[in-house]
Short mmCIF file of C-alpha atoms in Angstrom, two decimals:
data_model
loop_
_atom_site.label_atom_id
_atom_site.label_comp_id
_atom_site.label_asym_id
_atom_site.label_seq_id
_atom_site.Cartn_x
_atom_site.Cartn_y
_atom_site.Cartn_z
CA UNK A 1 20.10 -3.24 20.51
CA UNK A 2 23.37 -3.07 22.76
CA UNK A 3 21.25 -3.21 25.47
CA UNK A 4 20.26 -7.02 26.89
CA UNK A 5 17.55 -5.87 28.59
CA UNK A 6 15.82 -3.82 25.36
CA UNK A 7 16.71 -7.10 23.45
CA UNK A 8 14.65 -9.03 25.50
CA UNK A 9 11.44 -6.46 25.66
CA UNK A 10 11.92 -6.08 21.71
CA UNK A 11 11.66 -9.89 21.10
CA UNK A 12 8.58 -10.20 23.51
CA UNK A 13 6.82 -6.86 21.50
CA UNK A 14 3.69 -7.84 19.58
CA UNK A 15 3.61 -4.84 17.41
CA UNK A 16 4.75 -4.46 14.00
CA UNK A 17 8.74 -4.24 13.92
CA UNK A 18 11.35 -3.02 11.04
CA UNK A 19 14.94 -2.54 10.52
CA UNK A 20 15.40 -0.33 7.35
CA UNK A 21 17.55 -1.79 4.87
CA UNK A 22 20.42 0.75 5.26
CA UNK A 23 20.26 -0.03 9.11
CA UNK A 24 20.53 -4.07 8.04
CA UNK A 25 23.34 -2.57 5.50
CA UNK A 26 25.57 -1.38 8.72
CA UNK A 27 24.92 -4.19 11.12
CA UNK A 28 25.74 -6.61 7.64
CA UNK A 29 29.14 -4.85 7.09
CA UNK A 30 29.81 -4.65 11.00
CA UNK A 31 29.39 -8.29 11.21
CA UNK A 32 30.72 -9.19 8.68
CA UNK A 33 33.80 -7.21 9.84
CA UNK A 34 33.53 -9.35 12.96
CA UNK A 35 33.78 -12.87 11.03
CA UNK A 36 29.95 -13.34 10.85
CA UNK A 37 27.87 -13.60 7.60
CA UNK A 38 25.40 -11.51 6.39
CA UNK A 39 22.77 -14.37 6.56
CA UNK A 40 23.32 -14.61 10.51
CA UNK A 41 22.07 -10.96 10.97
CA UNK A 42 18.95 -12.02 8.84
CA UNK A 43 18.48 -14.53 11.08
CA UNK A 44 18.62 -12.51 14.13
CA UNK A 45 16.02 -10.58 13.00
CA UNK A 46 14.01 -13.14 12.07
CA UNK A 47 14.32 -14.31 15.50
CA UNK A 48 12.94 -11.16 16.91
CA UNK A 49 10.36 -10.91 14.09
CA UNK A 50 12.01 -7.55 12.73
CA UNK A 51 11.41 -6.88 9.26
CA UNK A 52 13.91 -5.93 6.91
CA UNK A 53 12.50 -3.42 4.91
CA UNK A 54 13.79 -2.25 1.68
CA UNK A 55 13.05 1.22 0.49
CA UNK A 56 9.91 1.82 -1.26
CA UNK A 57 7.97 4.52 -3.07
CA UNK A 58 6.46 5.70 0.26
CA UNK A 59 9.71 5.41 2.87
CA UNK A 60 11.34 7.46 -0.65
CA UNK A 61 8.80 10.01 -0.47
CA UNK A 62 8.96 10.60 3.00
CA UNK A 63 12.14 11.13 3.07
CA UNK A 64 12.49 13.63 0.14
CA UNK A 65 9.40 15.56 2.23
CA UNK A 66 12.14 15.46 5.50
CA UNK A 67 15.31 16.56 3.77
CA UNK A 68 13.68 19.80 2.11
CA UNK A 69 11.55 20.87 5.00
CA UNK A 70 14.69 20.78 7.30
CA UNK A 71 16.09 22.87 4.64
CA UNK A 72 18.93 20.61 3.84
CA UNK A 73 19.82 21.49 0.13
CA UNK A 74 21.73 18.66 -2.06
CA UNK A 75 25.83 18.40 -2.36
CA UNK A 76 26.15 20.29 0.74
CA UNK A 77 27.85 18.83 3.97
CA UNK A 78 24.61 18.98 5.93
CA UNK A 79 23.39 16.79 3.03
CA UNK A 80 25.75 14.57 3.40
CA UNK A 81 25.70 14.41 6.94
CA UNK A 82 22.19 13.60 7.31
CA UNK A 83 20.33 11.78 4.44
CA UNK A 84 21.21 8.19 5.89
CA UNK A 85 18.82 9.10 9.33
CA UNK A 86 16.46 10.84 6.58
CA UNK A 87 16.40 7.52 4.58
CA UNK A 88 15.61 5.61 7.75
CA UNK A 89 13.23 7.93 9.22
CA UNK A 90 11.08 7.66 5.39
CA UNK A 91 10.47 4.21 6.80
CA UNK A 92 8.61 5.56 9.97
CA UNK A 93 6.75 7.22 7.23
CA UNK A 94 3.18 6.72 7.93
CA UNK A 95 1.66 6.69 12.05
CA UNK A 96 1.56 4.48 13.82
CA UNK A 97 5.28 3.43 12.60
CA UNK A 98 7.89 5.74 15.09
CA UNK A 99 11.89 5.15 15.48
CA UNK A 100 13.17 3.92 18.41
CA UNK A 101 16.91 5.14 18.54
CA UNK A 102 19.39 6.00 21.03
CA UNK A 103 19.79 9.07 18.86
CA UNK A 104 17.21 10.89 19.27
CA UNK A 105 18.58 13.91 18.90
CA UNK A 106 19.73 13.77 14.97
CA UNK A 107 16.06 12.61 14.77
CA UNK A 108 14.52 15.57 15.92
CA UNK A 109 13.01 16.29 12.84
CA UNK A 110 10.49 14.02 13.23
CA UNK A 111 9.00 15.53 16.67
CA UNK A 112 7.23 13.14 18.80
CA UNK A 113 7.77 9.80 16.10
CA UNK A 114 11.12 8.84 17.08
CA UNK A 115 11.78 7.72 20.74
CA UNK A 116 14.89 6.15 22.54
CA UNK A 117 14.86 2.82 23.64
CA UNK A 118 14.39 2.83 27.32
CA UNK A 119 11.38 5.05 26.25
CA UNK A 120 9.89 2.71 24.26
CA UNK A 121 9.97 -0.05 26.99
CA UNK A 122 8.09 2.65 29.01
CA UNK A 123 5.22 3.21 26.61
CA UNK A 124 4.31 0.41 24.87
CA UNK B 1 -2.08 -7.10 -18.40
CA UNK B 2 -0.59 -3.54 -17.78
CA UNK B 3 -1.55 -1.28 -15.82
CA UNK B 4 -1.10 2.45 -15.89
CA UNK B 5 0.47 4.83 -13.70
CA UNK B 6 -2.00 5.30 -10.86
CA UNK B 7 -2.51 9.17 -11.50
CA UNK B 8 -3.87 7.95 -15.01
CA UNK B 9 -6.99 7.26 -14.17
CA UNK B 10 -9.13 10.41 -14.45
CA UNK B 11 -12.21 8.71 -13.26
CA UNK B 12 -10.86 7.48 -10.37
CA UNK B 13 -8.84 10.62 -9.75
CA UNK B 14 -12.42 12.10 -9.58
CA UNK B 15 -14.03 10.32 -7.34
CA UNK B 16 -11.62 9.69 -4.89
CA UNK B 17 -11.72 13.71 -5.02
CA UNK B 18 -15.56 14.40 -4.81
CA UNK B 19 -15.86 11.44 -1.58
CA UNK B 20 -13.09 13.20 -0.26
CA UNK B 21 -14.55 16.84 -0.91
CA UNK B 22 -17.80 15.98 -0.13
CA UNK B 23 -17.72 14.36 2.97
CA UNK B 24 -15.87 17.27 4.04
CA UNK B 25 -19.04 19.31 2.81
CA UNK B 26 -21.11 17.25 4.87
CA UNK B 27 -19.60 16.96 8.23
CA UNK B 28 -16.58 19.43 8.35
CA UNK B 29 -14.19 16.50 8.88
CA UNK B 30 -11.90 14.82 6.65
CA UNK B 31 -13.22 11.27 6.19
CA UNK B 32 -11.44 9.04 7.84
CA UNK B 33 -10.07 5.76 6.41
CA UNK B 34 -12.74 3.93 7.30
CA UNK B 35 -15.19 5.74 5.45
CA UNK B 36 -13.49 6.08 2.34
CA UNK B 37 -13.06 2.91 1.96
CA UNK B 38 -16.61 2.10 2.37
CA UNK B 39 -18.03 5.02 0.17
CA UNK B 40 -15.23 3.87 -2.62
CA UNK B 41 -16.05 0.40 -2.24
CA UNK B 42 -19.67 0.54 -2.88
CA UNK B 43 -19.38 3.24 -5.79
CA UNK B 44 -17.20 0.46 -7.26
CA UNK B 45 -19.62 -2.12 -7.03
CA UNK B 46 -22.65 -0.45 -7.86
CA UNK B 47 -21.08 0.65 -10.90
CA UNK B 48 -20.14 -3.14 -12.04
CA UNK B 49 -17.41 -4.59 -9.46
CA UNK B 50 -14.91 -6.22 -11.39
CA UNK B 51 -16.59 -4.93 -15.04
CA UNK B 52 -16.79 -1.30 -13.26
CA UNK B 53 -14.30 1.63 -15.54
CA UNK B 54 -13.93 2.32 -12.13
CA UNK B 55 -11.03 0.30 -11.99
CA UNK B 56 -10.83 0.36 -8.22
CA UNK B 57 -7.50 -1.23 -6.94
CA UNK B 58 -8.99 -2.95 -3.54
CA UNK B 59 -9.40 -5.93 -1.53
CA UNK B 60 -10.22 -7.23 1.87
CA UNK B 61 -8.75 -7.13 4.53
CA UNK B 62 -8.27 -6.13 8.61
CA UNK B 63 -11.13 -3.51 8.19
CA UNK B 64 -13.58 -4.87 5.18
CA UNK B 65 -13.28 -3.36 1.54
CA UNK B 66 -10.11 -1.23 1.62
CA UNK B 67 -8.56 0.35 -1.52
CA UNK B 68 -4.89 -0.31 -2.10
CA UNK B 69 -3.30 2.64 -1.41
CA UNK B 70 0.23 1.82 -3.06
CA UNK B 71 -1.81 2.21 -6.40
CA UNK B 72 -4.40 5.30 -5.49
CA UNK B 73 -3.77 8.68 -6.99
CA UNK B 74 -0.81 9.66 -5.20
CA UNK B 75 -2.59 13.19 -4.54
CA UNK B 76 -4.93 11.48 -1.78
CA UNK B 77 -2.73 11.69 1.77
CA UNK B 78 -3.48 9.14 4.48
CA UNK B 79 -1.96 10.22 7.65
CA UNK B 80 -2.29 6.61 9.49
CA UNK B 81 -2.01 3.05 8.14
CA UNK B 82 -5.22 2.17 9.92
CA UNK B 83 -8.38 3.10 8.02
CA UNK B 84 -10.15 3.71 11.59
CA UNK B 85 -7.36 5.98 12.51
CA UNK B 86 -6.80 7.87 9.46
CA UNK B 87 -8.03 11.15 7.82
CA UNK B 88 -8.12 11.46 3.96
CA UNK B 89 -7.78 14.49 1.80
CA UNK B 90 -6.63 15.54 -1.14
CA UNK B 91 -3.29 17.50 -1.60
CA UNK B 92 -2.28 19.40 -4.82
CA UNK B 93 -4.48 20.20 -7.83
CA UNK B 94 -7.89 19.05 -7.94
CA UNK B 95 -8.61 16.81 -10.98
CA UNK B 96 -10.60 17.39 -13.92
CA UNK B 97 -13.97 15.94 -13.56
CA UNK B 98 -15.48 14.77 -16.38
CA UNK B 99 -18.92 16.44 -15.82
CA UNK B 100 -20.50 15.46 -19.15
CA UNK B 101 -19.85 11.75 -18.50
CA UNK B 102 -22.78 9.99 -17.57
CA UNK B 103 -21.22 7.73 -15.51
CA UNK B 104 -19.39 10.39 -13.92
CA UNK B 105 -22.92 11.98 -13.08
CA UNK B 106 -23.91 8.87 -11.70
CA UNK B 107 -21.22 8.59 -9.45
CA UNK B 108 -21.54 12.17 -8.33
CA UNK B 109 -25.07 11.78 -7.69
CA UNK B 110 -24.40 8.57 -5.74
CA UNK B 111 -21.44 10.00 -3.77
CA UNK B 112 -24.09 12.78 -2.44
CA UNK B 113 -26.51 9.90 -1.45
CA UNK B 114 -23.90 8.47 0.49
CA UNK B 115 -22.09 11.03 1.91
CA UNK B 116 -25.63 12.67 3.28
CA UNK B 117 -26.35 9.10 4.73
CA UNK B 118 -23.09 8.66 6.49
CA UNK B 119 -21.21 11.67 6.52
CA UNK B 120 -20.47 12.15 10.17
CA UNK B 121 -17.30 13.81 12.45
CA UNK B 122 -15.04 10.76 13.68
CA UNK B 123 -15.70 11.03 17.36
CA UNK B 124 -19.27 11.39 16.92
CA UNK B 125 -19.60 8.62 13.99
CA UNK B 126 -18.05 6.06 16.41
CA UNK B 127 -20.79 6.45 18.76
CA UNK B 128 -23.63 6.18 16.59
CA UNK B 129 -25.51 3.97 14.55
CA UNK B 130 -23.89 4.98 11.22
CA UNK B 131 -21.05 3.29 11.97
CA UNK B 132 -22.82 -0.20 12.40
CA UNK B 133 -24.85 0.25 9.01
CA UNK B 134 -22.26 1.24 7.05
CA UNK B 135 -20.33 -1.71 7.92
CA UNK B 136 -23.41 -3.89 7.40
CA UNK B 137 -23.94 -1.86 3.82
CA UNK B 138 -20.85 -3.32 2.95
CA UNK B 139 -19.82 -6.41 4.67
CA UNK B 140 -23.45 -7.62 2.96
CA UNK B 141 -21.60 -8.56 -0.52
CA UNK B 142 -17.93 -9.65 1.79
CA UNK B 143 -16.57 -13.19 -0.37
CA UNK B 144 -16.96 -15.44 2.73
CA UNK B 145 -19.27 -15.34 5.40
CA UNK B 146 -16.64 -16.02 7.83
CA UNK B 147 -15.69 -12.40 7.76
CA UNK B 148 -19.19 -11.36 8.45
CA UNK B 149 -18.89 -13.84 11.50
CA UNK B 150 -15.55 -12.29 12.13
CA UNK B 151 -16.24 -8.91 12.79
CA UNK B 152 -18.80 -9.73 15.14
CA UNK B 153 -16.61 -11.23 17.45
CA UNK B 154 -14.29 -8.57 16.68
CA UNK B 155 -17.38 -6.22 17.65
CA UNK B 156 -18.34 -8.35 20.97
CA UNK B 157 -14.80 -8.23 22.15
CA UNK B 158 -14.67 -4.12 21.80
CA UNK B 159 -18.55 -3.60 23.03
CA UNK B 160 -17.24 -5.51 26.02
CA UNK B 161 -14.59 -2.70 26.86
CA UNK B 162 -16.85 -0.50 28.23
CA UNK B 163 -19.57 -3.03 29.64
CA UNK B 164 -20.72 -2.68 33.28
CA UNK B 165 -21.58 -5.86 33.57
CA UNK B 166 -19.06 -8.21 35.45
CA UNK B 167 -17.22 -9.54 32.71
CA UNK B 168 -17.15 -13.31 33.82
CA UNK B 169 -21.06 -13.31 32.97
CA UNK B 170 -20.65 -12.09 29.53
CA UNK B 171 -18.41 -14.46 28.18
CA UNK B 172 -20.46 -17.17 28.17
CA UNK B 173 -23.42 -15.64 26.83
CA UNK B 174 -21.86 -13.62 24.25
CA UNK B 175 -18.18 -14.27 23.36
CA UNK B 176 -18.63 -17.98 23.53
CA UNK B 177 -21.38 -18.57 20.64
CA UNK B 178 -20.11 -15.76 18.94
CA UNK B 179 -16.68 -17.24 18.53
CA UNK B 180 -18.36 -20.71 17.82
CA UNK B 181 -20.72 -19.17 15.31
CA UNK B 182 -17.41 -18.11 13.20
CA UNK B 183 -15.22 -20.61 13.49
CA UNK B 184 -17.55 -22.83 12.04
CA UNK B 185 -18.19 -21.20 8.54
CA UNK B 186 -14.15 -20.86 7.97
CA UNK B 187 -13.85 -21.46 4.46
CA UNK B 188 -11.45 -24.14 4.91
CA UNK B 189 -10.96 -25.44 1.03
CA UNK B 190 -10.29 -21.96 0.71
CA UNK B 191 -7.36 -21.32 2.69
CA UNK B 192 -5.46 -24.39 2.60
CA UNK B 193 -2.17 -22.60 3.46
CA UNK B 194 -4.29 -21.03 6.26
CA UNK B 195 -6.09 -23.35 7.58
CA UNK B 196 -4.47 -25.22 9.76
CA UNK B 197 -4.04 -22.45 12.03
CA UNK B 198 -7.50 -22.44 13.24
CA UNK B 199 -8.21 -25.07 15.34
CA UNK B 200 -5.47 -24.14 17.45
CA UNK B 201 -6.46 -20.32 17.44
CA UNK B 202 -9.65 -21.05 18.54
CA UNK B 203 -8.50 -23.37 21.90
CA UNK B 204 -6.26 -20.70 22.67
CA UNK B 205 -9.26 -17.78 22.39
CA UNK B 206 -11.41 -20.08 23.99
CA UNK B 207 -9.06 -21.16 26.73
CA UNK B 208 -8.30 -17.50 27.65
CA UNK B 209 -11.99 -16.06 27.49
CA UNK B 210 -12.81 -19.20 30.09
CA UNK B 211 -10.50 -17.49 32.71
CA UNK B 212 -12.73 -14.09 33.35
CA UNK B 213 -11.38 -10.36 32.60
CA UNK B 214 -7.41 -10.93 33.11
CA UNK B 215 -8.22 -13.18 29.98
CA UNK B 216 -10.27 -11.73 28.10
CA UNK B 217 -8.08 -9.24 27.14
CA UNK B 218 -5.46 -11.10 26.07
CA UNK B 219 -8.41 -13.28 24.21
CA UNK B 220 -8.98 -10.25 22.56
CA UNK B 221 -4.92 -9.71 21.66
CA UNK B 222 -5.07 -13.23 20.49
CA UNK B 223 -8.33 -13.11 18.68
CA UNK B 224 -7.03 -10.21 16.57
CA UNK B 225 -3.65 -11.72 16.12
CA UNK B 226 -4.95 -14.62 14.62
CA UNK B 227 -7.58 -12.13 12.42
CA UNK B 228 -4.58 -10.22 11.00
CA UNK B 229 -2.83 -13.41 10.41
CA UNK B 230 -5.79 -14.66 8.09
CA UNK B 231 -5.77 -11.28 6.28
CA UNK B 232 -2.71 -11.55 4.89
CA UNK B 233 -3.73 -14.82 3.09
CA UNK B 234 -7.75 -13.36 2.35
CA UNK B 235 -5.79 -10.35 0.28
CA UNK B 236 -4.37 -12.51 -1.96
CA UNK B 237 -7.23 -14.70 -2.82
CA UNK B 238 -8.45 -14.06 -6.03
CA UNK B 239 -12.18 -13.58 -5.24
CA UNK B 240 -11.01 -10.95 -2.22
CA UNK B 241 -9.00 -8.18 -4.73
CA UNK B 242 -9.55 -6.49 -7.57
CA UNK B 243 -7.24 -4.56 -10.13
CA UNK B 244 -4.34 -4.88 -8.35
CA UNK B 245 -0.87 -5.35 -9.79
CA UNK B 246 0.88 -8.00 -10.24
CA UNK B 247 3.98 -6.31 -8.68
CA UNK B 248 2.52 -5.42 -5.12
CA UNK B 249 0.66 -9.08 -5.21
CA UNK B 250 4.42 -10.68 -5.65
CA UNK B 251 5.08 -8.18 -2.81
CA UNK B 252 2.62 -9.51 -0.87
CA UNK B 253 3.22 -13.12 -1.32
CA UNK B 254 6.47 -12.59 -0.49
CA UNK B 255 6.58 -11.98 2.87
CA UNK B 256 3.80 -14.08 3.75
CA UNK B 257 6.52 -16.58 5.21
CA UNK B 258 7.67 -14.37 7.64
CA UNK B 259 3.79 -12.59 8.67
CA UNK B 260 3.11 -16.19 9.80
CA UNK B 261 6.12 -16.39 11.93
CA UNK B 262 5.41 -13.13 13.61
CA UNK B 263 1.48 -14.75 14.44
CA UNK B 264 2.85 -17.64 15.60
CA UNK B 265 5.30 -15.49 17.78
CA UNK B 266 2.96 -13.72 19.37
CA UNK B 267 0.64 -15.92 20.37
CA UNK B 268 3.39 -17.79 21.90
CA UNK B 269 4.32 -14.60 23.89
CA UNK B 270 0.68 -14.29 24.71
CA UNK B 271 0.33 -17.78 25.94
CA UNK B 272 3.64 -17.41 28.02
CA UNK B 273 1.91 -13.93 29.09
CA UNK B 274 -1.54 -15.45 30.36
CA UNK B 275 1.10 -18.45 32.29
CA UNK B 276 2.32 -16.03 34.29
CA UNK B 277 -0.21 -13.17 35.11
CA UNK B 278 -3.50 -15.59 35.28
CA UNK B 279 -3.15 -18.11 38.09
CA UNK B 280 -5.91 -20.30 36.57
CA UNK B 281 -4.83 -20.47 33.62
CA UNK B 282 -1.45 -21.80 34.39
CA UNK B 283 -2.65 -24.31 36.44
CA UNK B 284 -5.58 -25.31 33.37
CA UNK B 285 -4.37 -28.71 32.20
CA UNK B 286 -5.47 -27.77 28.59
CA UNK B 287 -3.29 -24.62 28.07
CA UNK B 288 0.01 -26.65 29.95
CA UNK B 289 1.45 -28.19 27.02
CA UNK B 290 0.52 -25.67 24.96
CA UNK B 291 2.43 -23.11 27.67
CA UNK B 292 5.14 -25.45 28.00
CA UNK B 293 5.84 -25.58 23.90
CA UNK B 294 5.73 -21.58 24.10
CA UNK B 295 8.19 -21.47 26.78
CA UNK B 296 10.54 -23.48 25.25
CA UNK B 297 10.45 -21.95 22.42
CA UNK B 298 11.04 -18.59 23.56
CA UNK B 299 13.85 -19.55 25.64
CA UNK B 300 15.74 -20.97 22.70
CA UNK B 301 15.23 -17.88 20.93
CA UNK B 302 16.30 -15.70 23.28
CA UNK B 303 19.33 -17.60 23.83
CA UNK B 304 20.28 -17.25 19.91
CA UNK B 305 19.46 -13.57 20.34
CA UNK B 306 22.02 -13.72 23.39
CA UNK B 307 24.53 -15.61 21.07
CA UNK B 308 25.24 -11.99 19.19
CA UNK B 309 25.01 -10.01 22.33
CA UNK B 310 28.44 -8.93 22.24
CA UNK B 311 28.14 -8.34 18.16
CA UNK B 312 25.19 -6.23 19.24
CA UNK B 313 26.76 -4.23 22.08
CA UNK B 314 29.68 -3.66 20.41
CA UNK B 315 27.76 -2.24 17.33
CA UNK B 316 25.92 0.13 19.57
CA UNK B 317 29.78 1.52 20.36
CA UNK B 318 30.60 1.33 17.06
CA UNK B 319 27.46 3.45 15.72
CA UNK B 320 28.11 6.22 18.89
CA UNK B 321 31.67 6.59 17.49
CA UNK B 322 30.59 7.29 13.94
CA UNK B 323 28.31 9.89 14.93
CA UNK B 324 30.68 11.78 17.22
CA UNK B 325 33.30 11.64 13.91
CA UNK B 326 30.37 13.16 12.09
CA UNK B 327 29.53 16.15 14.46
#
């Protein structure tokens, strides 16, 4: 969301939007670091109609499914390394849902369901 | 009441199964969302509804009966949140059928009925006439007309896709009575959280469909916007579900709030969208309060949204520095 312009298309998209909670975790702690409250980043969202997901039984499952078929194996540093994208990817867990990042690349895992921003203003 | 965990349930365990194994058998193709919902739905109400040991967790909503999949054996994979768009199976160990149960025998013999009747692949089942009377089958015993009324709208607004016929002659003759012949039976003592959203749904479909093609598609946007909208509220009304928890009800209600905000959202965006892409509507003097409100609006959101746009932009850096650390 650094981007004005993607700011601007993601408030005027009519489709279903989410920020995982972990994602809401880091922009919370950022702000916060900044001299905001937590509440204003809830608001923000609101504004833009982004849900803040928490992590359910599906977005769990879905991620469990992602970590072992990239052959990521527990307590290791790849582990460690990746199961925060894995947790938010579990909430792009059933299609339509995709992830629009500018980090596309540590999402390659899930093929063509994650997408970077100026992307996403293209296709939809 | 409590209810068990949802692999518990051997007789639903075994017919989800057999629909899913014998539509296969059928047509080759998975079912697709759409169909297992209606073959599930009407095994659960010919075998008693809300008396069935069926214990079918459902309700209704976008697409007519759908089962709640949050409480379904978690062996049956959807693959899209859309019933239309989704293909069913099975994954894992098949359950144990209880073969000498009569009911079970019933069901079996039922789920062959139906899956001979309307068994069909997915590209070829949206073309023909199964589709329309297995909706019909089911949307028959729907709790309120209105949805009935509902989905034909819904219907006239997709036939209308691929119509030859220029569409500034069809929406008088079919959208307009269509739309009237629905908003009329909303079950207003039913919804009164709800129901003060119609009226101005309805100006706003209306308004749009007046203005030819450019707005009949947004119509359309609008028109299922506001459907959507009224699902959310239909799910939880207690003549529209059925063995549900009381967990992902509380779930539900919860974010109700914020499902209306997003509605109300959009149709502002669409309104704002037919202002500045359909000359006569922005010159209509119906829709220019009602374009003026959405403007405003949207501008003072966007300038909170602005408010944090050096929060936001310096997060992005922020983020792009962690994961460099990380490589």
């Amino acid at each position: 969301m650094r981007d004005k312009g993607f700011r601007a298309w993601l408030y005027h998209y009519r489709g279903r939007k989410i920020l995982p909670i972990i994602a809401f975790v880091e922009f919370a702690i950022f702000f916060r670091s900044r001299g905001k409250d937590t509440h204003e980043v809830r608001q923000l969202m609101k504004k833009m109609n982004v849900e803040i997901e928490p992590m359910q039984g599906q977005s769990a499952d879905s991620m469990v499914e992602t970590i072992i078929a990239a052959g990521i194996r527990p307590n290791t540093a790849p582990f460690y390394k990746m199961w925060r994208d894995h947790a938010i990817a579990g909430h792009a867990h059933t299609a339509p849902l995709i992830v629009v990042t500018n980090n596309v690349k540590d999402f390659a895992f899930l093929a063509n369901r994650v997408i970077s921003p100026n992307d996403a203003m293209k296709a939809f | 009441m409590l209810f068990r965990d949802r692999n518990s349930n051997d007789l639903l365990n075994a017919t989800a199964f057999l629909v899913v194994q014998r539509h296969k058998d059928k047509c080759g193709e998975y079912p697709t969302g759409f169909h297992f919902n209606k073959y599930m739905s009407a095994l659960h109400r010919e075998t008693g509804g809300e008396t069935s040991p069926l214990r079918l967790p459902h309700c209704w909503y976008r697409w007519g009966d759908q089962v709640a999949i949050q409480q379904m054996p978690t062996s049956l994979r959807w693959d899209h949140s859309e019933p239309p768009a989704a293909s069913v199976r099975w994954e894992g160990r098949p359950p144990e059928i209880p073969a000498d149960d009569p009911l079970m025998q019933k069901l079996e013999a039922r789920i062959e009925e139906l899956t001979g009747e309307y068994a069909a692949p997915a590209d070829d089942f949206a073309k023909s006439t199964k589709l329309r009377s297995l909706i019909d089958f089911v949307y028959a015993y729907a709790p309120f007309p209105f949805q009935n009324e509902y989905r034909q709208l819904r219907e006239a607004f997709v036939d209308m896709r691929g119509s030859m016929i220029p569409v500034d002659e069809i929406d008088q003759a079919i959208l307009m009575p269509t739309l009237d012949r629905a908003f009329r039976v909303f079950p207003e003592a039913e919804f009164p959280r709800f129901r003060h959203q119609v009226a101005p749904a309805r100006s706003v479909i209306e308004l749009l469909v007046e203005q030819g093609k450019p707005g009949v598609t947004l119509a359309n946007e609008a028109s299922e916007a506001f459907w959507f909208a009224f699902c959310y509220h239909l799910r939880l009304h207690p003549k529209a579900h059925q063995n549900l928890s009381p967990q992902l009800l509380r779930q539900w209600e919860s974010t109700l709030a914020d499902r209306m905000d997003a509605y109300e959202a959009a149709v502002r965006s669409i309104l704002a969208e037919a202002a500045e892409t359909i000359p006569s509507f922005k010159s209509d003097s119906r829709a220019r309060e009602l374009v003026d409100n959405a403007n405003k609006q949207i501008e003072e959101d966007l300038a909170f949204i602005e408010s944090y746009g050096e929060e936001l932009e310096a997060l992005g850096k922020f983020t792009d520095a962690l994961r460099k650390h990380r490589q």
